[in-house]
Amino acid sequence: MIKIGIIGCGFIGTQICSAVDSGAVPAVLFGVFDFSDEKANAVLKSLKSGNPKKCTPEEMIESCDLIVECASQDAVLKYALPAAENGVDMMVLSVGAFQNPDFYQKVKEAAAANNSKIYVPSGAIAGTDGLKSAAVANLSSVSVTTRKPVSGLAGSPYLVENSIDLSNLKEPTLVFEGSAAEAVVAFPKNVNVCATISLCGFGFEKTAVRIIADPTISENIHELEVFGDFGHMKMMIENKPSPLNPKTSYLAALSAVSTLKKITDPMQIGV
């Protein structure tokens, strides 16, 4: 069984640890890391099997087969390249870090040179398989519209820098419209789906993004629309936010667990 380490002990990291601990994912949990000792200790205390420890990402790079990043874009920027250079696989949840084309290329080349893999789960959106298939031919346009409750967008850098106050919002309001490259910087904890779609389609600069703050809803809603030689694809998904973090959809955690199952499963379906 593969030996894995978890960077980030929030909702997603906790769900992954629980899946490994229960045997739902056939793997060995080597250790966890979080800047908050309280979060790391809480995760370790909740586990019933194995002997995982609190450790540093550097220790994971030296000892693990796979590292799961579910912390931040900064964590990807700091550890993805060293992991790839050391021949260690990495699953990346904070996909927005790859909007930097130079960084993306360096990680990809290092992974190829050292026989390692970078895994990006589909996350909180559906349609990635169809989009990847459509991208084999020509794409005309790819757009993502994200609609979130006010609590799911609060504190985003774009809103703070532009003095956009959502506290008294009464109706759905468009707060951002631009490229995915701009969106993942403006809302680093909110729109990883846009980054994933960009990697599946035709890039961060050409993927159009609209973000709507909606005080009338309690779910995170993502709508993907694609035009190309294949035809027209449109789909919408309504995600329940995680019970611990309104910025994260519950489906994002399930997607990470599903990807781990797929990695360890000899039968590969839908690839």
Coordinates of C-alpha atoms in Angstrom, one line a residue:
M1 CA 0.0 0.0 0.0
I2 CA 1.2 3.5 -0.7
K3 CA 2.4 5.7 2.1
I4 CA 0.8 9.2 2.1
G5 CA 1.2 12.5 3.9
I6 CA -1.4 15.2 4.3
I7 CA -0.6 18.9 4.2
G8 CA -3.5 20.8 5.7
C9 CA -5.8 19.5 8.4
G10 CA -9.0 21.5 7.5
F11 CA -12.2 19.8 6.4
I12 CA -10.7 18.2 3.3
G13 CA -7.6 16.9 5.0
T14 CA -9.7 15.5 7.9
Q15 CA -12.0 13.7 5.4
I16 CA -9.1 12.1 3.7
C17 CA -7.5 11.0 6.9
S18 CA -10.8 9.5 8.0
A19 CA -11.1 7.6 4.7
V20 CA -7.6 6.1 5.1
D21 CA -8.2 5.3 8.7
S22 CA -11.5 3.5 8.0
G23 CA -9.9 1.4 5.2
A24 CA -12.0 3.0 2.5
V25 CA -8.7 4.0 0.9
P26 CA -6.1 1.3 0.9
A27 CA -3.1 3.3 2.0
V28 CA -0.9 4.0 5.0
L29 CA -1.1 7.4 6.6
F30 CA 2.5 8.4 7.4
G31 CA 1.7 11.8 8.9
V32 CA 0.0 15.2 8.8
F33 CA 1.1 18.8 8.8
D34 CA -0.8 22.0 9.6
F35 CA 0.4 25.4 10.8
S36 CA -2.2 25.0 13.5
D37 CA -1.0 22.4 16.0
E38 CA -4.5 22.3 17.4
K39 CA -5.9 21.1 14.0
A40 CA -3.2 18.6 13.5
N41 CA -3.6 17.2 17.0
A42 CA -7.4 17.0 16.6
V43 CA -7.0 14.9 13.4
L44 CA -4.5 12.6 14.9
K45 CA -6.6 12.1 18.0
S46 CA -9.6 11.1 15.9
L47 CA -7.8 8.3 14.1
K48 CA -8.1 4.7 15.4
S49 CA -5.6 2.7 13.3
G50 CA -2.0 2.9 12.2
N51 CA 0.6 5.2 13.8
P52 CA 0.6 8.5 11.9
K53 CA 2.5 11.4 13.3
K54 CA 2.7 15.2 13.2
C55 CA 5.5 15.9 10.8
T56 CA 6.9 18.5 8.3
P57 CA 6.3 18.5 4.6
E58 CA 10.0 18.0 4.2
E59 CA 9.8 14.8 6.1
M60 CA 6.9 13.7 3.9
I61 CA 9.0 14.4 0.8
E62 CA 11.7 12.1 2.2
S63 CA 9.4 9.3 3.3
C64 CA 6.1 9.2 1.4
D65 CA 4.9 7.9 -2.0
L66 CA 2.2 10.5 -2.3
I67 CA 1.6 13.9 -0.6
V68 CA -1.9 15.4 -0.6
E69 CA -2.0 19.2 -0.5
C70 CA -5.2 20.6 0.8
A71 CA -3.9 23.8 2.5
S72 CA -3.2 26.7 0.2
Q73 CA -1.7 27.9 -3.1
D74 CA 1.4 28.9 -1.1
A75 CA 1.8 25.3 0.0
V76 CA 1.7 24.2 -3.7
L77 CA 4.3 26.8 -4.7
K78 CA 6.6 25.7 -1.8
Y79 CA 6.3 21.9 -2.0
A80 CA 5.1 20.7 -5.4
L81 CA 8.5 21.2 -7.1
P82 CA 10.6 19.6 -4.4
A83 CA 8.2 16.6 -4.2
A84 CA 8.4 16.1 -8.0
E85 CA 12.2 16.4 -8.0
N86 CA 12.3 13.7 -5.3
G87 CA 10.1 11.4 -7.3
V88 CA 7.1 11.8 -4.9
D89 CA 3.6 12.0 -6.3
M90 CA 1.4 14.9 -5.2
M91 CA -2.3 15.5 -5.2
V92 CA -3.1 19.2 -5.5
L93 CA -6.3 20.7 -4.3
S94 CA -5.3 24.4 -4.4
V95 CA -5.1 24.2 -8.2
G96 CA -5.0 28.0 -8.7
A97 CA -1.2 27.9 -8.0
F98 CA -0.8 26.5 -11.5
Q99 CA -2.0 29.7 -13.1
N100 CA 1.6 30.7 -13.2
P101 CA 2.7 29.1 -16.5
D102 CA 6.4 29.0 -15.6
F103 CA 5.8 27.2 -12.3
Y104 CA 3.3 24.8 -13.9
Q105 CA 5.9 23.9 -16.6
K106 CA 8.7 23.4 -14.1
V107 CA 6.6 21.1 -12.0
K108 CA 5.4 19.1 -15.0
E109 CA 9.0 18.7 -16.4
A110 CA 10.3 17.7 -12.9
A111 CA 7.6 15.1 -12.5
A112 CA 8.3 13.7 -16.0
A113 CA 12.1 13.6 -15.3
N114 CA 11.7 11.8 -11.9
N115 CA 8.8 9.5 -12.8
S116 CA 6.3 11.1 -10.4
K117 CA 2.7 12.2 -10.9
I118 CA 0.7 15.3 -10.2
Y119 CA -3.0 14.5 -9.5
V120 CA -5.7 17.2 -9.7
P121 CA -9.1 16.0 -8.6
S122 CA -12.2 17.3 -10.4
G123 CA -13.1 19.0 -7.1
A124 CA -16.5 20.8 -6.7
I125 CA -17.5 20.7 -10.4
A126 CA -18.7 18.1 -12.9
G127 CA -17.9 17.8 -16.5
T128 CA -14.1 17.5 -16.5
D129 CA -14.1 14.2 -18.4
G130 CA -16.3 15.7 -21.1
L131 CA -14.2 18.8 -21.3
K132 CA -11.0 16.9 -21.6
S133 CA -12.5 14.9 -24.5
A134 CA -13.8 18.0 -26.2
A135 CA -10.4 19.6 -25.9
V136 CA -8.9 16.9 -28.1
A137 CA -10.5 18.8 -31.0
N138 CA -11.1 22.6 -31.2
L139 CA -12.8 24.6 -28.4
S140 CA -14.5 27.9 -29.1
S141 CA -15.2 29.0 -25.6
V142 CA -15.2 27.8 -22.0
S143 CA -16.9 29.7 -19.2
V144 CA -17.6 29.1 -15.5
T145 CA -20.2 31.0 -13.5
T146 CA -19.8 30.5 -9.8
R147 CA -22.6 31.6 -7.4
K148 CA -21.9 31.6 -3.7
P149 CA -23.5 32.7 -0.4
V150 CA -22.0 35.8 1.0
S151 CA -20.2 33.8 3.8
G152 CA -18.4 31.8 1.1
L153 CA -16.8 34.9 -0.4
A154 CA -16.1 36.9 2.7
G155 CA -12.5 38.1 3.2
S156 CA -11.5 37.4 -0.4
P157 CA -8.5 39.5 -1.5
Y158 CA -10.4 41.0 -4.4
L159 CA -13.3 42.2 -2.2
V160 CA -10.9 43.6 0.4
E161 CA -8.7 45.4 -2.1
N162 CA -11.7 46.9 -3.9
S163 CA -13.6 47.8 -0.7
I164 CA -16.6 45.7 -1.8
D165 CA -18.9 45.2 1.2
L166 CA -21.3 42.3 1.0
S167 CA -22.7 42.5 4.5
N168 CA -25.9 44.3 3.5
L169 CA -26.4 42.6 0.2
K170 CA -30.1 41.9 -0.5
E171 CA -30.0 40.3 -4.0
P172 CA -27.6 38.3 -6.2
T173 CA -24.8 40.6 -7.4
L174 CA -22.0 40.1 -9.9
V175 CA -18.8 40.8 -8.0
F176 CA -16.2 39.7 -10.6
E177 CA -16.0 39.0 -14.3
G178 CA -12.7 38.2 -16.0
S179 CA -10.3 35.4 -16.9
A180 CA -9.6 32.3 -14.8
A181 CA -6.0 33.6 -14.4
E182 CA -7.3 36.7 -12.7
A183 CA -10.0 34.9 -10.7
V184 CA -7.7 32.4 -9.0
V185 CA -5.5 35.3 -7.7
A186 CA -8.5 37.5 -6.7
F187 CA -10.3 34.6 -4.9
P188 CA -7.6 32.0 -4.0
K189 CA -9.8 30.0 -1.6
N190 CA -13.0 30.2 -3.6
V191 CA -12.6 29.3 -7.3
N192 CA -10.3 26.3 -7.6
V193 CA -12.9 24.9 -9.9
C194 CA -12.0 27.6 -12.4
A195 CA -8.3 26.4 -12.3
T196 CA -9.3 22.8 -12.8
I197 CA -11.5 23.7 -15.8
S198 CA -8.6 25.8 -17.2
L199 CA -6.2 22.8 -17.1
C200 CA -8.8 20.5 -18.7
G201 CA -9.7 23.0 -21.4
F202 CA -7.7 25.6 -23.1
G203 CA -5.9 27.5 -20.4
F204 CA -6.3 30.2 -17.7
E205 CA -6.3 33.2 -20.0
K206 CA -9.1 32.0 -22.3
T207 CA -11.4 30.6 -19.6
A208 CA -14.1 33.1 -18.7
V209 CA -15.2 33.4 -15.1
R210 CA -18.2 35.2 -13.5
I211 CA -18.6 35.2 -9.7
I212 CA -21.9 36.1 -8.1
A213 CA -22.5 36.8 -4.5
D214 CA -26.0 35.6 -3.6
P215 CA -27.6 36.2 -0.2
T216 CA -30.6 34.1 -1.2
I217 CA -28.8 30.8 -1.4
S218 CA -27.0 28.4 1.0
E219 CA -25.2 26.3 -1.5
N220 CA -22.2 26.8 -3.8
I221 CA -23.5 26.7 -7.4
H222 CA -21.1 26.2 -10.4
E223 CA -22.2 26.3 -14.0
L224 CA -19.9 25.2 -16.8
E225 CA -20.6 26.0 -20.5
V226 CA -18.4 24.8 -23.4
F227 CA -18.6 25.3 -27.1
G228 CA -16.4 23.5 -29.6
D229 CA -16.1 21.2 -32.6
F230 CA -17.8 18.5 -30.5
G231 CA -21.0 20.6 -30.1
H232 CA -22.3 22.4 -26.9
M233 CA -22.1 21.2 -23.3
K234 CA -23.7 22.9 -20.4
M235 CA -24.1 21.7 -16.8
M236 CA -24.8 23.0 -13.4
I237 CA -24.0 21.6 -10.0
E238 CA -25.3 22.7 -6.6
N239 CA -22.9 21.8 -3.8
K240 CA -23.6 21.9 -0.1
P241 CA -20.7 23.7 1.7
S242 CA -18.7 21.8 4.2
P243 CA -20.0 22.0 7.7
L244 CA -16.7 23.5 8.9
N245 CA -15.8 25.9 6.1
P246 CA -18.4 27.7 3.9
K247 CA -15.7 28.5 1.3
T248 CA -15.2 24.7 0.6
S249 CA -17.8 22.5 -1.1
Y250 CA -18.4 19.1 0.5
L251 CA -18.0 17.6 -2.9
A252 CA -14.4 18.8 -3.1
A253 CA -13.5 16.6 -0.2
L254 CA -15.4 13.7 -1.7
S255 CA -13.6 14.2 -5.0
A256 CA -10.2 14.1 -3.2
V257 CA -11.1 10.8 -1.5
S258 CA -12.4 9.4 -4.8
T259 CA -9.2 10.3 -6.6
L260 CA -7.2 8.5 -3.9
K261 CA -9.4 5.4 -4.4
K262 CA -8.8 5.7 -8.2
I263 CA -5.0 5.9 -7.7
T264 CA -5.0 2.7 -5.6
D265 CA -7.5 0.8 -7.8
P266 CA -6.3 -1.5 -10.6
M267 CA -9.5 -0.9 -12.5
Q268 CA -9.5 2.6 -14.1
I269 CA -12.9 3.8 -15.4
G270 CA -13.8 7.0 -17.2
V271 CA -10.2 8.1 -18.1

